[in-house]
PDB file of C-alpha atoms in Angstrom:
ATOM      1  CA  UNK W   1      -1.888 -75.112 -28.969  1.00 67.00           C
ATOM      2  CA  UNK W   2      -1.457 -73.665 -32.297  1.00 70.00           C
ATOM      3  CA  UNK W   3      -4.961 -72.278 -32.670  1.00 74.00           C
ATOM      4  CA  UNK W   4      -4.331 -70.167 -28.970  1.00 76.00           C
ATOM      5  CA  UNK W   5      -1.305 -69.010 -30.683  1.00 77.00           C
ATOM      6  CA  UNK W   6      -3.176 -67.839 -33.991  1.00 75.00           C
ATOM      7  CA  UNK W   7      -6.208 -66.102 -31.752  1.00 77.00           C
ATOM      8  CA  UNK W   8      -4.080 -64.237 -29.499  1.00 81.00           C
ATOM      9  CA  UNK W   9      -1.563 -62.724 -32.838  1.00 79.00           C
ATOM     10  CA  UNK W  10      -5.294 -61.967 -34.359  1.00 79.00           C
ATOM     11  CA  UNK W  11      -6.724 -60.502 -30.800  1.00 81.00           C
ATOM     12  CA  UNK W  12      -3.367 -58.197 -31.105  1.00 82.00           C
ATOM     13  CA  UNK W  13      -3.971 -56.943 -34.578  1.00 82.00           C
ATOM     14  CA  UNK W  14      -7.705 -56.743 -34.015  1.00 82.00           C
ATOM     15  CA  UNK W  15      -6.253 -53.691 -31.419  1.00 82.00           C
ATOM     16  CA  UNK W  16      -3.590 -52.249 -33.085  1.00 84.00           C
ATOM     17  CA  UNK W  17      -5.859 -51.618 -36.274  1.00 80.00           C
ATOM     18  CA  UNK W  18      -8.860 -50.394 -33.538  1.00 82.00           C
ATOM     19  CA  UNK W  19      -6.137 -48.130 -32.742  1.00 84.00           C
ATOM     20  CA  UNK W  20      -4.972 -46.929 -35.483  1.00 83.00           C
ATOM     21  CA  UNK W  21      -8.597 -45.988 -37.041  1.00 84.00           C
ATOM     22  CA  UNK W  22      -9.144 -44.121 -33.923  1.00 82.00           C
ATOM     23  CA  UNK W  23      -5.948 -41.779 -34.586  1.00 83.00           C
ATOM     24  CA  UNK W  24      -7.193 -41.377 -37.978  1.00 82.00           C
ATOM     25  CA  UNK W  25     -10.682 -40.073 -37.115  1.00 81.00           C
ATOM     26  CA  UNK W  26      -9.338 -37.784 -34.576  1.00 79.00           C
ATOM     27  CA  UNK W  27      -6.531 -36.084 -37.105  1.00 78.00           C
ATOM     28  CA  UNK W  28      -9.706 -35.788 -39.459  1.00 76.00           C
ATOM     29  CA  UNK W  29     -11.627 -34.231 -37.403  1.00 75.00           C
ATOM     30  CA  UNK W  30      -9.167 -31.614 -36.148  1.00 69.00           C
ATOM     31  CA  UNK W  31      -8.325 -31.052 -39.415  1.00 68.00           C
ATOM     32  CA  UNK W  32     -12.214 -30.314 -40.380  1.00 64.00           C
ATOM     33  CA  UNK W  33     -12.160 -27.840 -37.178  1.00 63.00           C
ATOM     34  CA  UNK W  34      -9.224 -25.786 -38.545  1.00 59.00           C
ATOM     35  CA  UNK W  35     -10.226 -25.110 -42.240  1.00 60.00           C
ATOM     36  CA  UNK W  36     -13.451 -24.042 -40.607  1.00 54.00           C
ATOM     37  CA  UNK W  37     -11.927 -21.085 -38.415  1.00 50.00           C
ATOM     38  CA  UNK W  38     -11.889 -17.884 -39.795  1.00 55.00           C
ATOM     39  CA  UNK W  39      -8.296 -16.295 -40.784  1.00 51.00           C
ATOM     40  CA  UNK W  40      -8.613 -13.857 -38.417  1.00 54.00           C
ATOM     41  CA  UNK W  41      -9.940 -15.551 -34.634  1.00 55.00           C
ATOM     42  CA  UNK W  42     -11.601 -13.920 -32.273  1.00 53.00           C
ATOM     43  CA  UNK W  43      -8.584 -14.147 -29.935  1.00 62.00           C
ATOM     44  CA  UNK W  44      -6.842 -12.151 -33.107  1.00 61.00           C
ATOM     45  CA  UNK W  45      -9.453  -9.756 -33.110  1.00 57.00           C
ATOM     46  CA  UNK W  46      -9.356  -8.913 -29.313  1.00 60.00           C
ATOM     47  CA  UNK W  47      -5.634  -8.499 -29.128  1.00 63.00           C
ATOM     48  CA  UNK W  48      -5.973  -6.280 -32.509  1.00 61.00           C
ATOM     49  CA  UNK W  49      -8.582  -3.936 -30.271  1.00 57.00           C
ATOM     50  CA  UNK W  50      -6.349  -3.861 -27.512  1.00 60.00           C
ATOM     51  CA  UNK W  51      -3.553  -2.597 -28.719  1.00 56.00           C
ATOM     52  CA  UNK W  52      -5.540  -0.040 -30.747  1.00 57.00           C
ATOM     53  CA  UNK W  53      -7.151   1.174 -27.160  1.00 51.00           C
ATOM     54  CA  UNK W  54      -3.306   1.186 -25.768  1.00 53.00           C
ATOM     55  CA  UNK W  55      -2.349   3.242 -28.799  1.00 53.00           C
ATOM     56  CA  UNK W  56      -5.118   5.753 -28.267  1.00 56.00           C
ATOM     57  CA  UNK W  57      -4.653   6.001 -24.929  1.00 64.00           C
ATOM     58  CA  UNK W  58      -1.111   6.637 -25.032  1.00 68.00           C
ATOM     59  CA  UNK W  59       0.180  10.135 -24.429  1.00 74.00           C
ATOM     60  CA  UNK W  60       2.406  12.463 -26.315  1.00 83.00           C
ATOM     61  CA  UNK W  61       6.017  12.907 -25.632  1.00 83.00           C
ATOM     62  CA  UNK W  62       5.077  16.481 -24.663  1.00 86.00           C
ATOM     63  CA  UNK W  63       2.513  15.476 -22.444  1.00 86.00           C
ATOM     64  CA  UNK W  64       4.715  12.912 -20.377  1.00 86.00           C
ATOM     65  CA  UNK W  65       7.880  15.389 -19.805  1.00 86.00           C
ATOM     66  CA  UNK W  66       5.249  17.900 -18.435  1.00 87.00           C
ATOM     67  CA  UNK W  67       3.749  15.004 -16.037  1.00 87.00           C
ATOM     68  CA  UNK W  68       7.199  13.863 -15.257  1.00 86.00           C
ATOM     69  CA  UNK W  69       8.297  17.050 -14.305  1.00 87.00           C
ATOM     70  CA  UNK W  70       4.880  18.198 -12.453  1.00 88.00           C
ATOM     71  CA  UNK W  71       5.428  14.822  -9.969  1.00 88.00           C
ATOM     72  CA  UNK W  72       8.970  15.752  -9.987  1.00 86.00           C
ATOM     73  CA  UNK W  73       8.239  19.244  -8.488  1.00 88.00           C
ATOM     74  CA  UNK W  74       5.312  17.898  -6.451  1.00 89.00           C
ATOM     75  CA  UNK W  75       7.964  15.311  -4.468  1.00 86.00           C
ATOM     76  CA  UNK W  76      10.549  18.259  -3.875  1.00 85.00           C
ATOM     77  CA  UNK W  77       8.082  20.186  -2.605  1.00 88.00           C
ATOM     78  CA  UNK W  78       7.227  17.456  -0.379  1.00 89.00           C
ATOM     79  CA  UNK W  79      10.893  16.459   0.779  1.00 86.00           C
ATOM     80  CA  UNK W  80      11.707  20.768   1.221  1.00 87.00           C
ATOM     81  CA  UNK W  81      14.287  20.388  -1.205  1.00 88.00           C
ATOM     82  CA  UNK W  82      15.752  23.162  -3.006  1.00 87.00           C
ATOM     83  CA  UNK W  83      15.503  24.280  -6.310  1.00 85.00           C
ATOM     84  CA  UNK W  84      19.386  24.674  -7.105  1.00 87.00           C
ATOM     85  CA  UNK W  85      21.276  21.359  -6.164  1.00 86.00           C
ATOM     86  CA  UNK W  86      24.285  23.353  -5.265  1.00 86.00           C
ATOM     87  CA  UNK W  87      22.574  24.264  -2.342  1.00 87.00           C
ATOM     88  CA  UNK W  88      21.723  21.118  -1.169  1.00 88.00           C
ATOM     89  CA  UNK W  89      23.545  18.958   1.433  1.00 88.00           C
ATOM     90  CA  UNK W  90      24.573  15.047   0.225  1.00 87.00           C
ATOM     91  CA  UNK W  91      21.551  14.021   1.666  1.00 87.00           C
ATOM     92  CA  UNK W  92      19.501  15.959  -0.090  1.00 89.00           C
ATOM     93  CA  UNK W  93      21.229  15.398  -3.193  1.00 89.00           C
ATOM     94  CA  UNK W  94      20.721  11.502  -3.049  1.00 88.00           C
ATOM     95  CA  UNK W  95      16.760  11.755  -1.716  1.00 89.00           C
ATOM     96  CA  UNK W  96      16.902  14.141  -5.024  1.00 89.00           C
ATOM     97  CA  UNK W  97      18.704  11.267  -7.231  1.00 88.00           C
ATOM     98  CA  UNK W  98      16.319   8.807  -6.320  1.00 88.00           C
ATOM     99  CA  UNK W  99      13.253  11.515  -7.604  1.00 85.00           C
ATOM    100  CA  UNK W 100      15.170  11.675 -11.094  1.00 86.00           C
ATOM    101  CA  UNK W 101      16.150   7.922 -11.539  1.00 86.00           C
ATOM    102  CA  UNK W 102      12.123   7.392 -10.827  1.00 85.00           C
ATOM    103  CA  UNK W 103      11.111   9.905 -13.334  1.00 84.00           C
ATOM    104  CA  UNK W 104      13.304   9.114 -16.335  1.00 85.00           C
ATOM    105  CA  UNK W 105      13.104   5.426 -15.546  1.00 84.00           C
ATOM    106  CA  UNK W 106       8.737   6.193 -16.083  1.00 82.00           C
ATOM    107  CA  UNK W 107       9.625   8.057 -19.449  1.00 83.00           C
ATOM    108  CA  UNK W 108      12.099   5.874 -20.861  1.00 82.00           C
ATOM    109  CA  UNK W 109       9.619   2.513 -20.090  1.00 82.00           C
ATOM    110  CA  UNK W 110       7.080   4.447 -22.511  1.00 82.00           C
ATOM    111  CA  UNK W 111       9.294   5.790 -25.154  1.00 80.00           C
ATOM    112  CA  UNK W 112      12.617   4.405 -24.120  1.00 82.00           C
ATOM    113  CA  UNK W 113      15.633   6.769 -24.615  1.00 81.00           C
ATOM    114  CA  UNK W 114      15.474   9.348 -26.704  1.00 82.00           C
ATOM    115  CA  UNK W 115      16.708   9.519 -29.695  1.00 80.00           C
ATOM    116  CA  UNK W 116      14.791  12.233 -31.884  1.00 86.00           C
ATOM    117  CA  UNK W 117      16.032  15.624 -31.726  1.00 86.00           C
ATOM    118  CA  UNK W 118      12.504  16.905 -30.098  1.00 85.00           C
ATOM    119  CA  UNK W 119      12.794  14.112 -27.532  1.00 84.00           C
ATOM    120  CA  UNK W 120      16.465  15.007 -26.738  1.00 86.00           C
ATOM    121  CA  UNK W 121      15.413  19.098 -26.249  1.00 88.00           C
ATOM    122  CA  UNK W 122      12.895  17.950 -24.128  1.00 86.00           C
ATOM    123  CA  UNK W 123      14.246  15.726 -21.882  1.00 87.00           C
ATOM    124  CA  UNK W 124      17.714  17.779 -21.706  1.00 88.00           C
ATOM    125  CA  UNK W 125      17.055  19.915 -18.734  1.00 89.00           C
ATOM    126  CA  UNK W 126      16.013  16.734 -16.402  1.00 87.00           C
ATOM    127  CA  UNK W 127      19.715  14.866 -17.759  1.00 88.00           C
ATOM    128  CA  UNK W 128      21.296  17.520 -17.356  1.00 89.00           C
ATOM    129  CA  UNK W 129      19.971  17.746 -13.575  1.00 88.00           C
ATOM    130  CA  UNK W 130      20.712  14.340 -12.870  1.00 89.00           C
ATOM    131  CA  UNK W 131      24.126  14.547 -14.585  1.00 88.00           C
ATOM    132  CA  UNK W 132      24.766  17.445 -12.006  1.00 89.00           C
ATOM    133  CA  UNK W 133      23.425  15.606  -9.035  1.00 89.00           C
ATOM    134  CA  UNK W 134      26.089  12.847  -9.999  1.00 87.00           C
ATOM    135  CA  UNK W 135      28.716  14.560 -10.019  1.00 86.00           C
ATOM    136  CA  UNK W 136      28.012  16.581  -6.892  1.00 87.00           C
ATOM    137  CA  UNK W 137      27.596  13.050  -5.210  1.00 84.00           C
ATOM    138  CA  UNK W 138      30.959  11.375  -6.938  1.00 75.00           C
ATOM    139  CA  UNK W 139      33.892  11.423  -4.545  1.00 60.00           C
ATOM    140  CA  UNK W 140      36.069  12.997  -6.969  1.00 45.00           C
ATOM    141  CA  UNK W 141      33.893  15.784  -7.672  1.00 46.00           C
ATOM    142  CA  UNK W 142      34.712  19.169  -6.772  1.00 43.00           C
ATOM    143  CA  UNK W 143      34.781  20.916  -3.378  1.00 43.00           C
ATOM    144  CA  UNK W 144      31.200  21.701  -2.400  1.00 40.00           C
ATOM    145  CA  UNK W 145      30.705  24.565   0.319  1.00 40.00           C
ATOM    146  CA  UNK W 146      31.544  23.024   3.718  1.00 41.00           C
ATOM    147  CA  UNK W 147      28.570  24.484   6.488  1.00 40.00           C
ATOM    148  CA  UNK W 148      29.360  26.416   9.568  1.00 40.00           C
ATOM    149  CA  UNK W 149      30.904  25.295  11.753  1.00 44.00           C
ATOM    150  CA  UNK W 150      29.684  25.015  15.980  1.00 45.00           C
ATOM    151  CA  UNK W 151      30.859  26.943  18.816  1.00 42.00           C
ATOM    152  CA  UNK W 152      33.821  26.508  20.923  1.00 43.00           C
ATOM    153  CA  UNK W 153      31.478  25.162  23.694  1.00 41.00           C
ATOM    154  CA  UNK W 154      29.682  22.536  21.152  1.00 45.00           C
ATOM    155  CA  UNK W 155      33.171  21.279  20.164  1.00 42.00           C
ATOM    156  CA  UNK W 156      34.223  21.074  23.885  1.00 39.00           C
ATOM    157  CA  UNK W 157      31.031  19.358  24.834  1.00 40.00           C
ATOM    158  CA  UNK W 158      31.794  16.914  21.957  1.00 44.00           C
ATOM    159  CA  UNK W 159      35.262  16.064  23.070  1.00 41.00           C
ATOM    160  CA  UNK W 160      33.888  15.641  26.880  1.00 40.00           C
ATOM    161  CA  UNK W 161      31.368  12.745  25.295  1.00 43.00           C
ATOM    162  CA  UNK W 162      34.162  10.843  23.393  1.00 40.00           C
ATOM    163  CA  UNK W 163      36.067  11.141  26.896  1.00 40.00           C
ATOM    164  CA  UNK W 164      33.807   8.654  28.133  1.00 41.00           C
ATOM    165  CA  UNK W 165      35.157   5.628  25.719  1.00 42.00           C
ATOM    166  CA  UNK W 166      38.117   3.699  26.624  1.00 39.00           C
ATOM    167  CA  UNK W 167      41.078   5.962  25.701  1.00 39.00           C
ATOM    168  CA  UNK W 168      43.584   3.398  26.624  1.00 38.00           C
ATOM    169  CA  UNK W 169      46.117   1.925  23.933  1.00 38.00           C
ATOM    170  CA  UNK W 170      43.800   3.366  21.331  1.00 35.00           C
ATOM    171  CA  UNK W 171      45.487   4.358  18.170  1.00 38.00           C
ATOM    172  CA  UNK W 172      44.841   8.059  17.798  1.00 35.00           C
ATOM    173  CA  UNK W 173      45.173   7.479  13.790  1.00 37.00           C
ATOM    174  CA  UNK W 174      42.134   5.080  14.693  1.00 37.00           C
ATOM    175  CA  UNK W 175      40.527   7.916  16.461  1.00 34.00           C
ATOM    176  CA  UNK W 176      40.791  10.552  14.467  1.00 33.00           C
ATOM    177  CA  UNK W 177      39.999   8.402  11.127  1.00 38.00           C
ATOM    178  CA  UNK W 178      36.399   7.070  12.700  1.00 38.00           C
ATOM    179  CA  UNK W 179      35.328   9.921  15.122  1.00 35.00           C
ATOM    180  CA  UNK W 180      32.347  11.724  13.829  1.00 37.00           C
ATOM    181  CA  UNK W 181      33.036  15.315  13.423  1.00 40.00           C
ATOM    182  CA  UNK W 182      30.014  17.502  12.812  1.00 38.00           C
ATOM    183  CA  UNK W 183      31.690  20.740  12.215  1.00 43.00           C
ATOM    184  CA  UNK W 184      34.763  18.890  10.385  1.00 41.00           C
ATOM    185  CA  UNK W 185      32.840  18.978   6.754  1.00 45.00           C
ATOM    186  CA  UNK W 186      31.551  15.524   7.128  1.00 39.00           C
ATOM    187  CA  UNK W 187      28.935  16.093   4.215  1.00 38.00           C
ATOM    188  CA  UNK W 188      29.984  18.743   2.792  1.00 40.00           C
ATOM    189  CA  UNK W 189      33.211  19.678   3.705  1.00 41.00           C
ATOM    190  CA  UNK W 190      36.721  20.101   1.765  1.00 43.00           C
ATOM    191  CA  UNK W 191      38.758  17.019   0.045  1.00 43.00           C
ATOM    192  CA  UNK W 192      42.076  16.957   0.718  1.00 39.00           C
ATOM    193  CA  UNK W 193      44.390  18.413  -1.913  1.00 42.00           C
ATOM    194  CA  UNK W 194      45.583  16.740  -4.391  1.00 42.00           C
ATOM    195  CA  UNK W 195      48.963  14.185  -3.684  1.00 44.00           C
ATOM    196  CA  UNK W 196      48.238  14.567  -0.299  1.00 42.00           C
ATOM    197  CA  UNK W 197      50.057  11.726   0.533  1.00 42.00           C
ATOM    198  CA  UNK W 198      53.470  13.423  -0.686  1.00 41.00           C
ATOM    199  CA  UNK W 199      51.907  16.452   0.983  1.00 43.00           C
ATOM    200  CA  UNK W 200      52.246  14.980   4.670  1.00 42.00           C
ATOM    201  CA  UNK W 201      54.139  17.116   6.923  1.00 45.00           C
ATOM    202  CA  UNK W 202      55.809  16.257  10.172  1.00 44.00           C
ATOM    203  CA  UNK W 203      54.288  17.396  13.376  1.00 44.00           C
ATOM    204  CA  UNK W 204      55.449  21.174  14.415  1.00 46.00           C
ATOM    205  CA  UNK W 205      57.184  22.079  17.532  1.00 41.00           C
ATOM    206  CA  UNK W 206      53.971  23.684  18.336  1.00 57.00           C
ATOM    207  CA  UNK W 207      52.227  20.439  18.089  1.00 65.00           C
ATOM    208  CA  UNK W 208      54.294  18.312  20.359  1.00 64.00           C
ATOM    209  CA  UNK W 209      54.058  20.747  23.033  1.00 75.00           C
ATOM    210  CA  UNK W 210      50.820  20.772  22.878  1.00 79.00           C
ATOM    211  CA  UNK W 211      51.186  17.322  24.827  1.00 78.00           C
ATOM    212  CA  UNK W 212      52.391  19.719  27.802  1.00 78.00           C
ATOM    213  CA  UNK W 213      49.844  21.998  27.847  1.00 82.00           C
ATOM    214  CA  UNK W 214      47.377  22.701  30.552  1.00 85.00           C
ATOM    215  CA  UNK W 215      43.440  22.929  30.141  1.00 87.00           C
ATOM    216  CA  UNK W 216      43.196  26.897  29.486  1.00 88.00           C
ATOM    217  CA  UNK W 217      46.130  26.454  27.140  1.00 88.00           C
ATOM    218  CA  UNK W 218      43.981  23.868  25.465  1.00 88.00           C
ATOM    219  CA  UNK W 219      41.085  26.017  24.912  1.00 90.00           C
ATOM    220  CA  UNK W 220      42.862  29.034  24.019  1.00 90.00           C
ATOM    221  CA  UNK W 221      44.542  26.894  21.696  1.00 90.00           C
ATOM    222  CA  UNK W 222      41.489  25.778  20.144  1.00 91.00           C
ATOM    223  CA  UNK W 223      39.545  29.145  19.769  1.00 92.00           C
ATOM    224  CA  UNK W 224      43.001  30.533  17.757  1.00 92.00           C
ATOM    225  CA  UNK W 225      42.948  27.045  15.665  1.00 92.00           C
ATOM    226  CA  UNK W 226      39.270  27.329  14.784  1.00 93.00           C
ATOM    227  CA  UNK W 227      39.559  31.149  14.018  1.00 93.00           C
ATOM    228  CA  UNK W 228      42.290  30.427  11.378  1.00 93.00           C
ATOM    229  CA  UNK W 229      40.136  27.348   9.878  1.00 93.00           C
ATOM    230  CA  UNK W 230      37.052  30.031   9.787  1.00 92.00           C
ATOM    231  CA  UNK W 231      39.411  32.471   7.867  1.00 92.00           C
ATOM    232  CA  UNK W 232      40.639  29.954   5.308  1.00 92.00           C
ATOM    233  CA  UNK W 233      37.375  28.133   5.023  1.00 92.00           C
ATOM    234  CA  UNK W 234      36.090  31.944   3.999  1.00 92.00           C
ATOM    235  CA  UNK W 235      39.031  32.169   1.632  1.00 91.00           C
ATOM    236  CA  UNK W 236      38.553  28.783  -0.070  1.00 91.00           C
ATOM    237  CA  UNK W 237      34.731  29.071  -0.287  1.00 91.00           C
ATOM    238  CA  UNK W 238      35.020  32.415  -1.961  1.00 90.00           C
ATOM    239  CA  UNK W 239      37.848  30.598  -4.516  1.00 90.00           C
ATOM    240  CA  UNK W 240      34.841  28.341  -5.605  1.00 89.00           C
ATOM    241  CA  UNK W 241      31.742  30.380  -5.924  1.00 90.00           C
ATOM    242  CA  UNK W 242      34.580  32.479  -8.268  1.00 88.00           C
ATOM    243  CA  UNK W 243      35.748  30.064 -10.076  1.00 87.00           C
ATOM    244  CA  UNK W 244      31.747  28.626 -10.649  1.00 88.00           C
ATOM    245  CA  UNK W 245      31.306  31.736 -11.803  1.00 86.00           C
ATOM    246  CA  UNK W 246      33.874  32.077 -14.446  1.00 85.00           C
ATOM    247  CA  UNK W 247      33.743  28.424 -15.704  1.00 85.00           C
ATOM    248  CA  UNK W 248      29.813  27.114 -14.873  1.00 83.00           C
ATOM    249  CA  UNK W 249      31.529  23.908 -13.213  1.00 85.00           C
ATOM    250  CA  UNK W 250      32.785  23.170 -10.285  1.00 89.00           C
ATOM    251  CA  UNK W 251      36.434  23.204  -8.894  1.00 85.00           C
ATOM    252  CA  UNK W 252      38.128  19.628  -9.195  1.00 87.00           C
ATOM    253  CA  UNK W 253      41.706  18.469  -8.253  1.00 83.00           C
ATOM    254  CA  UNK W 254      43.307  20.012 -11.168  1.00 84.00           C
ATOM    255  CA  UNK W 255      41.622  23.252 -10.667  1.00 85.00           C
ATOM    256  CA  UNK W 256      43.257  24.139  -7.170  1.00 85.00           C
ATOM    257  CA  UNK W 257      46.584  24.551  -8.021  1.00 85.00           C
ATOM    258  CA  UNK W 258      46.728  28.330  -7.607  1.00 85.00           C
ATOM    259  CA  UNK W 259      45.391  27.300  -3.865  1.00 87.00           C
ATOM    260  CA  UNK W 260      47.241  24.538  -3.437  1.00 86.00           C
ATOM    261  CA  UNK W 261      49.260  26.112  -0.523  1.00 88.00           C
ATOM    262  CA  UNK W 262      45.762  27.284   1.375  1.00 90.00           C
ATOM    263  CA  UNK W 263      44.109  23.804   0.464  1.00 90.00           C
ATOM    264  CA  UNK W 264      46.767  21.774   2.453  1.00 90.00           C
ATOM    265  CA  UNK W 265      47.128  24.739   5.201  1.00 91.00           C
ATOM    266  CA  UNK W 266      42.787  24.166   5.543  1.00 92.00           C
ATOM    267  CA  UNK W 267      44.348  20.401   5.971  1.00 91.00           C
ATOM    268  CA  UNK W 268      46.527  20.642   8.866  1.00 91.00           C
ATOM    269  CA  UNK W 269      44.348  22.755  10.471  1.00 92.00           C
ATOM    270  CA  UNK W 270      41.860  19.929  10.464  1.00 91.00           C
ATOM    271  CA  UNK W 271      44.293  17.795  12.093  1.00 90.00           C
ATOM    272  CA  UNK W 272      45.608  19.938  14.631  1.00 90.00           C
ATOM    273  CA  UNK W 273      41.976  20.794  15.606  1.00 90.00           C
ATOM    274  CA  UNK W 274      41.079  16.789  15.933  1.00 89.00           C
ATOM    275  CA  UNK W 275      44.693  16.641  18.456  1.00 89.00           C
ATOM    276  CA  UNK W 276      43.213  19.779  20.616  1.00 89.00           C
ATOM    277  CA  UNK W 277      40.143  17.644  20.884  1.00 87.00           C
ATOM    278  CA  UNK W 278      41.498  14.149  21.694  1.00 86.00           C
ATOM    279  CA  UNK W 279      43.721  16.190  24.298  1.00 86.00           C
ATOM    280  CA  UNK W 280      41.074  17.736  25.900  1.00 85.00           C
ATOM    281  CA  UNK W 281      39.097  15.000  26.407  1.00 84.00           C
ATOM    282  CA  UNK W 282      42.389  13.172  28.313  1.00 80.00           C
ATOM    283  CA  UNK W 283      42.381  16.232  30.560  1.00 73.00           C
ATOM    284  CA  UNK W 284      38.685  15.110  31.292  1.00 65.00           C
ATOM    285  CA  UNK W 285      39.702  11.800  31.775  1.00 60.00           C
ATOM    286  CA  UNK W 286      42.243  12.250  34.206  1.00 59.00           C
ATOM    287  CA  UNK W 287      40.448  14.547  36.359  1.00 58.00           C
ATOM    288  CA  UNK W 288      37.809  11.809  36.469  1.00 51.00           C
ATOM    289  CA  UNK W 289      40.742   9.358  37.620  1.00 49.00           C
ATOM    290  CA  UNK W 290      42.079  11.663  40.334  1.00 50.00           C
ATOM    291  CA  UNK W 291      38.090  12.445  41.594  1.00 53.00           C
ATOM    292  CA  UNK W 292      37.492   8.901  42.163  1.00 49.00           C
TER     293      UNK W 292
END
């Protein structure tokens, strides 16, 4: 019993030292293989060469702002947008935005910002673009031209199609705050004045009656109501373009003071407009009732 004992402790050491000479000759061995590789591998040498070609290849600053602005002009061209962003709608001024965030993004993943005084001329007219397109597109920016507005008859038409929703015990706050007014500066159009909220005025005498009136009433109503809006929208645009002219920026909140009174007149004009509409399209309404 003693001797199975003693030949199974010596089978166990036989393997542990088979073991352990095998470790041995396979740390000497990749030993041997490293002192014989070269300092510099081929692996070394081939990422060496490749970043030499990359180098080569690489353009000059120069070079990539006039790229950068040739595709820039090339995808205007394509999208028909102007060349002065004050004369584009906020549509085009965000298809335009995308353009610019594309083509600085493609410089600044070559050469990153810049930060050289060469880099900075370059660049400057394509920031100072995209500066301008941002702050034509911020909400509190100033009061871009509103467009012109439809006829009598569009308007008209357009209160007969919202006459066909359910008018009944629906908020006309509701109304007018999610109606879709093309001619009401929906893109481009005025932002109210500034405080606006202390600005509120109650409803005229003129405007409660208008609860009373008949259907001609109505429309000669709204042909008087959209002739004054024309004649202060004419006002108020020719404010800005001055003022653009005088200061190179556009008007913001502060900046209206001195037509502050017209601003909040333009306002309640609006509003009064949106009534002669919703009350229109009840006379529609009601006709349909009594028809049927």
């Amino acid at each position: 019993m003693r001797w199975m004992n003693d030949l199974t402790r010596a089978r166990k050491q036989l393997k542990e030292f088979k073991l352990r000479i095998s470790e041995e000759e396979n740390n000497r061995r990749h030993r041997h293989r490293n002192n014989l590789l070269p300092i510099n591998s081929r692996q070394d040498k081939e990422n060496k060469h490749n970043a030499s070609v990359e180098s080569q290849q690489k353009p000059s600053v120069e070079e990539t702002v006039q790229i950068v602005m040739k595709k820039l002009k090339e995808k205007q061209e394509i999208l028909g947008l102007p060349e002065d962003v004050k004369e584009m709608t906020q549509k085009q001024l965000r298809l335009d935005k995308v353009n610019m965030q594309n083509c600085l993004l493609h410089f600044e993943s070559i050469y990153g910002r810049p930060v050289n005084k060469q880099e900075r001329l370059l660049m400057k007219p394509l920031y100072d673009r995209y500066r301008s397109i941002r702050q034509l597109l911020s909400p509190a920016a100033a009061i871009p031209t509103i467009e012109e507005e439809g006829s009598d008859e569009e308007t008209i038409l357009k209160s007969c199609e919202i006459s066909s929703r359910p008018t009944a015990d629906f908020p006309f706050q509701e109304f007018v705050d999610n109606v879709d007014h093309p001619d009401e500066d929906h893109e481009r159009g005025f932002l109210s004045p500034p405080d606006e909220k202390k600005d509120t005025k109650q409803p005229s005498a003129s405007l409660s009656n208008l609860h009373e009136a008949s259907m001609p009433e109505l429309l000669e109503h709204l042909r008087e109501t959209r002739a004054e809006k024309k004649k202060l929208r004419k006002a108020l645009r020719e404010f800005e373009e001055q003022f653009f002219k005088q200061t190179g920026r556009n008007v913001q909140k502060e900046d209206r003071i001195p037509m502050a009174e017209e601003y909040s007149e333009y306002k309640h004009i609006k509003a009064k407009l949106r009534l002669l509409e919703v009350l229109i399209a009840k006379h529609d309404d009601s006709k349909i009732v009594l028809s049927s």
